[in-house]
mmCIF file of C-alpha atoms in Angstrom:
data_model
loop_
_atom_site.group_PDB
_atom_site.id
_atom_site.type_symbol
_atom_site.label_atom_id
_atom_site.label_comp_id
_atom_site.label_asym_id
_atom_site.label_seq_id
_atom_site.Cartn_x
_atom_site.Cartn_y
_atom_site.Cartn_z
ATOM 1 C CA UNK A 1 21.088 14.374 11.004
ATOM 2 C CA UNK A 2 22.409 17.196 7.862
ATOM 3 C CA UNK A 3 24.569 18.836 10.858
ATOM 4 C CA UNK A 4 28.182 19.770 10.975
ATOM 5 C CA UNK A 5 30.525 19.627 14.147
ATOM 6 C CA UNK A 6 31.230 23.054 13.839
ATOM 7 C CA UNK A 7 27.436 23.909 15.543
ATOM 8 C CA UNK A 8 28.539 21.545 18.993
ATOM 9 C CA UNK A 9 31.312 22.163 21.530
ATOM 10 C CA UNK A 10 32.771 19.831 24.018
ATOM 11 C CA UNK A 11 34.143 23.118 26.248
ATOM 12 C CA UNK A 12 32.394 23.318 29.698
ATOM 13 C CA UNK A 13 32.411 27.445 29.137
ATOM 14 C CA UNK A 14 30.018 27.109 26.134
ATOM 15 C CA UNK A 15 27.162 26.524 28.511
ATOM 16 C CA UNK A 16 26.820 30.022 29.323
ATOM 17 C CA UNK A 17 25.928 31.001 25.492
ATOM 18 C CA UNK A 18 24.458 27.295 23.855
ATOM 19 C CA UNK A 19 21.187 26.791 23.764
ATOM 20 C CA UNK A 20 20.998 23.233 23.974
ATOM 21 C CA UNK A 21 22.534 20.205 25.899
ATOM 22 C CA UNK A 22 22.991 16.624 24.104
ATOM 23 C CA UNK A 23 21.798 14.480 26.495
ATOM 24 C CA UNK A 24 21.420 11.233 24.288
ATOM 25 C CA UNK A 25 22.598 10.464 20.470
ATOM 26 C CA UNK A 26 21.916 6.725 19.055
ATOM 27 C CA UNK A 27 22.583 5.782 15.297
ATOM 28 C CA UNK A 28 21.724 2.218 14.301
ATOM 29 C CA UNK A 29 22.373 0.585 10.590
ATOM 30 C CA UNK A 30 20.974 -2.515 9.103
ATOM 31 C CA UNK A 31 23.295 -2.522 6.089
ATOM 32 C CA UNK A 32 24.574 -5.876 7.451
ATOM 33 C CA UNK A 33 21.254 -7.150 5.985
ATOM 34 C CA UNK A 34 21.110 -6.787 1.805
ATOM 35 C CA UNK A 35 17.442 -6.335 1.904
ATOM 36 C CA UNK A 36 17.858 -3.149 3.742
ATOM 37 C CA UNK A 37 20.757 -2.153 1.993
ATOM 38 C CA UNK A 38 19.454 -2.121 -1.167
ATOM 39 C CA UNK A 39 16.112 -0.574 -0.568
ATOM 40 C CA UNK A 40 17.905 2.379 -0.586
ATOM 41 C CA UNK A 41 21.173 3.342 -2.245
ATOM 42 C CA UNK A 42 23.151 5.276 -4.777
ATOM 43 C CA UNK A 43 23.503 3.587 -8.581
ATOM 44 C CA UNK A 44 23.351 4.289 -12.118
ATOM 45 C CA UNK A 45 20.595 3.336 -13.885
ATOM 46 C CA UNK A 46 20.328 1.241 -17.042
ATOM 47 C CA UNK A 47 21.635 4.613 -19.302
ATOM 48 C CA UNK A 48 24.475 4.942 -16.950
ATOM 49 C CA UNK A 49 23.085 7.907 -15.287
ATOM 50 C CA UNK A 50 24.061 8.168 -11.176
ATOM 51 C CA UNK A 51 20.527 8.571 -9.163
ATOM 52 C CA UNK A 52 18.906 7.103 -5.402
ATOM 53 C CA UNK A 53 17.334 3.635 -6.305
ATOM 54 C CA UNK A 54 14.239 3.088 -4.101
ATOM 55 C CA UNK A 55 12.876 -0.215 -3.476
ATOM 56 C CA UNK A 56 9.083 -1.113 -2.797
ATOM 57 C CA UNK A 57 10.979 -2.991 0.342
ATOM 58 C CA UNK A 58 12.188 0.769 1.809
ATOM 59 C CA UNK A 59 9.120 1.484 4.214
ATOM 60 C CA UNK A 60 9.628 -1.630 5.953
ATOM 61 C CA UNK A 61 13.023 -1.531 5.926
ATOM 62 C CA UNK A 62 13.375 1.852 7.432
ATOM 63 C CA UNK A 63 10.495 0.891 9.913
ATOM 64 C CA UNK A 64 12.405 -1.849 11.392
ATOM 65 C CA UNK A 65 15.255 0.574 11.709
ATOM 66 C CA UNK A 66 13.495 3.159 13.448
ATOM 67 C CA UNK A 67 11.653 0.527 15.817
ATOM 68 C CA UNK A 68 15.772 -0.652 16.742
ATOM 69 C CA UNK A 69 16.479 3.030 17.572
ATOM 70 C CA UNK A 70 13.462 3.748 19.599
ATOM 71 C CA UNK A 71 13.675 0.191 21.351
ATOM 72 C CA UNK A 72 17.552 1.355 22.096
ATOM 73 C CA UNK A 73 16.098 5.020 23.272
ATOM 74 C CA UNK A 74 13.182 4.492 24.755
ATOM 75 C CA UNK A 75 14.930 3.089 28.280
ATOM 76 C CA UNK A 76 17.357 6.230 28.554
ATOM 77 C CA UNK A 77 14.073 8.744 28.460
ATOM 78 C CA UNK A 78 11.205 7.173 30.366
ATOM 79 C CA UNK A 79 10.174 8.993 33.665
ATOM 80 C CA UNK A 80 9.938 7.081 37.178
ATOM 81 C CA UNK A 81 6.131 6.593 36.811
ATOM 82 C CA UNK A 82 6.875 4.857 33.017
ATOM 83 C CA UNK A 83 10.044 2.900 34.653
ATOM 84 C CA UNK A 84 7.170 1.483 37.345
ATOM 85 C CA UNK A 85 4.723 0.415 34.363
ATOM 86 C CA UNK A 86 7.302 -0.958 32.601
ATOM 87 C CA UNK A 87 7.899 -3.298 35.890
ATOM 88 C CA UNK A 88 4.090 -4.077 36.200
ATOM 89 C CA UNK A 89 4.106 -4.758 32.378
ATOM 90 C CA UNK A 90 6.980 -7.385 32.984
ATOM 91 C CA UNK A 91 5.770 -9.259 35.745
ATOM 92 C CA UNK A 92 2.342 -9.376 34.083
ATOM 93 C CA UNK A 93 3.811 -11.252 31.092
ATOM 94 C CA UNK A 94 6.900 -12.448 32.731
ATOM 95 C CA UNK A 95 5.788 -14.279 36.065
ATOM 96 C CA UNK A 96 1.759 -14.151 35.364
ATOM 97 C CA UNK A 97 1.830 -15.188 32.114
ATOM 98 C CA UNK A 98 -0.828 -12.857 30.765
ATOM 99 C CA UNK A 99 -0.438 -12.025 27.256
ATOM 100 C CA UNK A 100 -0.267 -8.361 26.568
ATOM 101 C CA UNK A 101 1.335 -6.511 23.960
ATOM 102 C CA UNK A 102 4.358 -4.878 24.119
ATOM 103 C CA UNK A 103 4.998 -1.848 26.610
ATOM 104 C CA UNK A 104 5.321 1.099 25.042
ATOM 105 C CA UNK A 105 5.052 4.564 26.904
ATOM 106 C CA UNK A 106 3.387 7.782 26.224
ATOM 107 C CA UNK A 107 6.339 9.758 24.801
ATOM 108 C CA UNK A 108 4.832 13.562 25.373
ATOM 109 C CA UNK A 109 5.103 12.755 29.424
ATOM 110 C CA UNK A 110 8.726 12.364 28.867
ATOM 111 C CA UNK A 111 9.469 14.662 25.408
ATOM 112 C CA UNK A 112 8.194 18.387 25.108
ATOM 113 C CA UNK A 113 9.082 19.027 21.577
ATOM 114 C CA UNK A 114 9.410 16.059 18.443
ATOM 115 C CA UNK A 115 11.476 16.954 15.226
ATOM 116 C CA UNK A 116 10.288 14.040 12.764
ATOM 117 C CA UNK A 117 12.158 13.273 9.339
ATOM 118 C CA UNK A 118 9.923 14.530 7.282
ATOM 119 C CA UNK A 119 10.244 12.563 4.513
ATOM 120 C CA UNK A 120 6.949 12.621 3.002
ATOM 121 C CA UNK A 121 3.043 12.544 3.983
ATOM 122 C CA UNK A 122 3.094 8.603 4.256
ATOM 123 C CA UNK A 123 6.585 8.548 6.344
ATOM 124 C CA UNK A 124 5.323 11.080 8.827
ATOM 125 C CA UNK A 125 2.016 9.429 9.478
ATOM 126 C CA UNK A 126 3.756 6.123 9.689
ATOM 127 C CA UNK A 127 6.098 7.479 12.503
ATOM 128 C CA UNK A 128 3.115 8.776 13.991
ATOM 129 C CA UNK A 129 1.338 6.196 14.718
ATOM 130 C CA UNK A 130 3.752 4.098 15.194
ATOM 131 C CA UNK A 131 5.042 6.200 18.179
ATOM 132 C CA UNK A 132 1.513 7.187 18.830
ATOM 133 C CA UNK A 133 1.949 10.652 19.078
ATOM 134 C CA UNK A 134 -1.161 13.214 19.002
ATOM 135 C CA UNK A 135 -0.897 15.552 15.992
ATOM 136 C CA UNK A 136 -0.231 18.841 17.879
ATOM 137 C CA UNK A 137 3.057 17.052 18.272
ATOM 138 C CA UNK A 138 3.736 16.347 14.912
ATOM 139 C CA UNK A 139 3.039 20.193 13.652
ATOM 140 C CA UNK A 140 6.274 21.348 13.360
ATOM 141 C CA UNK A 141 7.094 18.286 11.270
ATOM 142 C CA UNK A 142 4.291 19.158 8.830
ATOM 143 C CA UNK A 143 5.034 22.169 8.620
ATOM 144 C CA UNK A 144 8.628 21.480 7.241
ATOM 145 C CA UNK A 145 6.565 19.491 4.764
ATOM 146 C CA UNK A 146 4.206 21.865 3.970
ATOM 147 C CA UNK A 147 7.206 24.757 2.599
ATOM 148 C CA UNK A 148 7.889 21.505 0.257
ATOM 149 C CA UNK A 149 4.050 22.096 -1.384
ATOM 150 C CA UNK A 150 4.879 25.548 -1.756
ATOM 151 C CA UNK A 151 8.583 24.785 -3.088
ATOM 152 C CA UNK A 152 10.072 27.069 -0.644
ATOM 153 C CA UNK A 153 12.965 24.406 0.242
ATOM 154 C CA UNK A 154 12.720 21.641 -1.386
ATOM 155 C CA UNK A 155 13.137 17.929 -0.135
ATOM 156 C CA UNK A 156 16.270 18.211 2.173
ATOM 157 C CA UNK A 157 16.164 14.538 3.424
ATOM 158 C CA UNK A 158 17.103 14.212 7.378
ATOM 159 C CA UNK A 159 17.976 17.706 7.518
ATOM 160 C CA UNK A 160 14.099 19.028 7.873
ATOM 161 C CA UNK A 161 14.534 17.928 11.640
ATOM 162 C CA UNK A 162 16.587 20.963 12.056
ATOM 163 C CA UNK A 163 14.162 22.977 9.913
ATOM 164 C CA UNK A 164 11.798 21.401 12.048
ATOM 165 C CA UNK A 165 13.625 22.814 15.304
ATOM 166 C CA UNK A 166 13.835 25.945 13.545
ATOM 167 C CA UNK A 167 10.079 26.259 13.231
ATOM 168 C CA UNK A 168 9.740 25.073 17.037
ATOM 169 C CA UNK A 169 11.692 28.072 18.319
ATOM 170 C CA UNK A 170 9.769 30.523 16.155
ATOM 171 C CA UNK A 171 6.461 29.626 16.604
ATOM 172 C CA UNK A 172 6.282 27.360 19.731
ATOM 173 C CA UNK A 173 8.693 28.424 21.725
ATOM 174 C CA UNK A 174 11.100 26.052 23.982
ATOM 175 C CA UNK A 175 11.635 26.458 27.662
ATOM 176 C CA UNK A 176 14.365 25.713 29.415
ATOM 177 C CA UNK A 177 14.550 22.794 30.621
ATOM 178 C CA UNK A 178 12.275 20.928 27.984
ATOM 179 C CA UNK A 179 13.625 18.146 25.851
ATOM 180 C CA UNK A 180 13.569 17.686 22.320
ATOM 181 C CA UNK A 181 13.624 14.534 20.391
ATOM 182 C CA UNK A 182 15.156 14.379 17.015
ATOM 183 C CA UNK A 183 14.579 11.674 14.791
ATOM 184 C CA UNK A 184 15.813 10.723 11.553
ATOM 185 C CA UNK A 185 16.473 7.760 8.479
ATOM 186 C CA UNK A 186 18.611 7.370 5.736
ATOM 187 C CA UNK A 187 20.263 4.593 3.287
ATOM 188 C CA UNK A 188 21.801 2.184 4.640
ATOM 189 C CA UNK A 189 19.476 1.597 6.114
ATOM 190 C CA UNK A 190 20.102 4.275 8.958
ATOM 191 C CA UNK A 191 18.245 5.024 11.903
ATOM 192 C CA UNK A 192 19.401 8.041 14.709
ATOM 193 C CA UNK A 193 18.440 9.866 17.022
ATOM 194 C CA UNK A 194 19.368 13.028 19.496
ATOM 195 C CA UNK A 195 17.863 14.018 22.800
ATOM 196 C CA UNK A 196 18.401 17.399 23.633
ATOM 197 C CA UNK A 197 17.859 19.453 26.233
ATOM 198 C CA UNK A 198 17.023 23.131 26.773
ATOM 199 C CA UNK A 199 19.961 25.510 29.156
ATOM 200 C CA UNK A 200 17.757 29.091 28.307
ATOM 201 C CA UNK A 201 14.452 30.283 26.898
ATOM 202 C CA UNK A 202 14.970 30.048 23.107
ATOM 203 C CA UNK A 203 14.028 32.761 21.395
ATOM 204 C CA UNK A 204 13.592 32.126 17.214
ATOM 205 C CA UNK A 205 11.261 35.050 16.137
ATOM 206 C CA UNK A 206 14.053 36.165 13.552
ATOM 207 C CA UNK A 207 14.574 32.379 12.460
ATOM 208 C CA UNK A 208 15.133 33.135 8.689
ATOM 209 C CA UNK A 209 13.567 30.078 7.162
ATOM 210 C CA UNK A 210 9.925 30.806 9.187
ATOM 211 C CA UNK A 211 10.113 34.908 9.537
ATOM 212 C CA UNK A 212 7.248 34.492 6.924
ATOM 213 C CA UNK A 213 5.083 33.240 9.790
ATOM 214 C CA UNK A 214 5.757 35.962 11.910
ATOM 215 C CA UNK A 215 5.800 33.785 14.939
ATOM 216 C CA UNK A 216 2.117 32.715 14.325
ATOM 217 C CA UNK A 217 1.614 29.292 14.885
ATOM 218 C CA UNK A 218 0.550 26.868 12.017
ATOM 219 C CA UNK A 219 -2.587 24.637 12.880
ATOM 220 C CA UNK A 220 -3.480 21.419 11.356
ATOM 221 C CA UNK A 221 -6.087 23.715 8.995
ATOM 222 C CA UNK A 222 -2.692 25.351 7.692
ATOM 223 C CA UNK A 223 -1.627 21.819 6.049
ATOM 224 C CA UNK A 224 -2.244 21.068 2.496
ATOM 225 C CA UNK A 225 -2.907 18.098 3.737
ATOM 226 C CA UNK A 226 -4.800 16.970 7.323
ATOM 227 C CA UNK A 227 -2.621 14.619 10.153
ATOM 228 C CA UNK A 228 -5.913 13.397 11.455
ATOM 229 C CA UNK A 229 -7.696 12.724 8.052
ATOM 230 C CA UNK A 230 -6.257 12.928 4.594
ATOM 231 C CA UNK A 231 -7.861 15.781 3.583
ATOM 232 C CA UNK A 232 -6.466 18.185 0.926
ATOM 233 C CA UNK A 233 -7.331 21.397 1.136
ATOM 234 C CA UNK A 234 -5.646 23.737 -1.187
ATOM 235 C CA UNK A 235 -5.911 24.164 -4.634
ATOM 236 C CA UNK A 236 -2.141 24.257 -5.764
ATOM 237 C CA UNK A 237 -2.004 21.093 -3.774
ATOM 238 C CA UNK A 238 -4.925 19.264 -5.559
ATOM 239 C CA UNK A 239 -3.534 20.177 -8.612
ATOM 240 C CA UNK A 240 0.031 18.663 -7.949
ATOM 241 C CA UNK A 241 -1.569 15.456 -6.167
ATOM 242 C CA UNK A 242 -4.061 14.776 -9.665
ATOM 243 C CA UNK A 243 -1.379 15.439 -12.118
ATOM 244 C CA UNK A 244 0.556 12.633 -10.234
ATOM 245 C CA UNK A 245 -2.298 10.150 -10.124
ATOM 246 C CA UNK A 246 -3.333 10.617 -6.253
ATOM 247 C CA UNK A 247 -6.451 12.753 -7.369
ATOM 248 C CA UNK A 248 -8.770 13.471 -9.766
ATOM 249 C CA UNK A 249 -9.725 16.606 -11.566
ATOM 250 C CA UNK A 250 -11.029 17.679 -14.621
ATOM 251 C CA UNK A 251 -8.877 19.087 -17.065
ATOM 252 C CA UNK A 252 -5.866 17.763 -14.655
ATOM 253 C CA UNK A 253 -3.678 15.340 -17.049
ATOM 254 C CA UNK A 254 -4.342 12.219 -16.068
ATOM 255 C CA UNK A 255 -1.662 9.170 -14.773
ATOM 256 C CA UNK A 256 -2.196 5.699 -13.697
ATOM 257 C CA UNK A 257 -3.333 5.467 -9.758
ATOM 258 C CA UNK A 258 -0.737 4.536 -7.069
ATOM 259 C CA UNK A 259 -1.138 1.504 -5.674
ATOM 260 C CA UNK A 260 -0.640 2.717 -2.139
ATOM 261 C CA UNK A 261 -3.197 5.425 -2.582
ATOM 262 C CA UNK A 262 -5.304 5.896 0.325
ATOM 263 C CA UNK A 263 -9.169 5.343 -0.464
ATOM 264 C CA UNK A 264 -10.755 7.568 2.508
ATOM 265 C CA UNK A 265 -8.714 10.802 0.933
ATOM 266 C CA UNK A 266 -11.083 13.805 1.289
ATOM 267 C CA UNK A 267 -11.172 17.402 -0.164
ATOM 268 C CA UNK A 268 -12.061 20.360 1.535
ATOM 269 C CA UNK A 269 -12.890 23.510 -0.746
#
């Protein structure tokens, strides 16, 4: 997840000052599998220059990683009432025979907070609905994203779950006693996650890397881009999605279209 060990403690006495408790940490890898390992991994290229080789193969790949992890998860974080729709589900298909499609619970009734690897527009709205989370959860995930638009931080891989978390404490707030969900993907391919839970009120007004917000909370109108609907809404954003084909604007300079381009994208101005 871009952490160190020096940030944890195994030492009963540090629950008096830590703010959080790991309740839960999974890692899965698919490298046994070349397809997934090389959808994803570091090479030189044909001029002998080192660089991270990605495959057209990579979103599926690291899907089927993260649907291991949150199969492997899901069990250890379900409330009682999920546990007793998980049972119905079963003997439904199991002993009745009806066809249904898989169980999968509502994660907010068992997760307060969701730190998403937010490794691009297209990664987050494929974990999205693939966990089927509303997009008030998925705001502090965005909003890691969105500092990339503005080149505040740059693209820092797994590690903009704890960005993330930092934007959670200073604008959301956490509770004790809440649990946060932290989920990331890497080469490999790798898929973890950790489950954490809250010993104090946190308190992250003076978070460094969101004192710009002042504590205000973004909204999905902050985005340069909408969760809901692709729309793109400001103008240093339109200009850096039509100078790399997604858009088009006069006087922009112009590059072939993606093929993955979504056709509904909308502007607001």
């Amino acid at each position: 997840m871009g952490a160190t060990a020096v940030l944890f403690s195994n030492r009963a006495s540090a629950g008096s000052v830590a703010k959080y408790r790991l309740e839960h940490s999974l890692r899965m890898h698919s490298g046994a599998s070349d397809r997934a390992y090389k959808s994803m991994h570091w090479s030189p290229d044909s001029e002998g220059i080192n660089g991270i080789y990605l495959s057209k193969d990579i979103i599926e790949e690291a899907g089927k990683t993260i649907e291991d992890v949150m199969r492997a998860i899901t069990p250890k974080i379900m409330t009682w009432s999920q546990y007793g729709e998980a049972g119905a589900h079963l003997l439904q298909t199991r002993v009745m025979g009806r066809r249904l499609a898989p169980y999968r619970p509502d994660y907010t009734a068992c997760v307060d907070h969701f730190l998403v690897h937010a490794g691009g527009y297209a990664v987050l709205k494929g974990l999205q609905e693939g966990l089927r989370l509303p997009a008030s959860a998925m705001i502090p995930s965005f909003a890691a994203l969105r500092e990339w638009v503005g080149a505040m931080y740059g693209n820092t891989s797994a590690s903009t779950t704890w960005y993330a978390l930092g934007y959670t404490e200073a604008c959301e707030g956490v509770k004790r006693g809440q649990r946060i969900f932290q989920l990331g993907v890497g080469g490999g391919m790798k898929g973890g996650c950790n489950v954490w839970r809250a010993l104090r009120n946190v308190d992250g007004s003076k978070h460094k890397a969101w004192q710009h917000l002042m504590g205000r909370p973004l909204t999905e109108a902050d985005l340069p881009r909408g969760i809901e609907k692709d729309v793109v809404r400001h103008p240093h954003t339109i200009q850096l999605m039509a100078t790399t084909g997604t858009l088009h604007v006069p006087g922009a300079q112009e590059q072939p279209p993606h093929p993955d381009d979504d056709s509904d994208l909308l502007m607001e101005h």
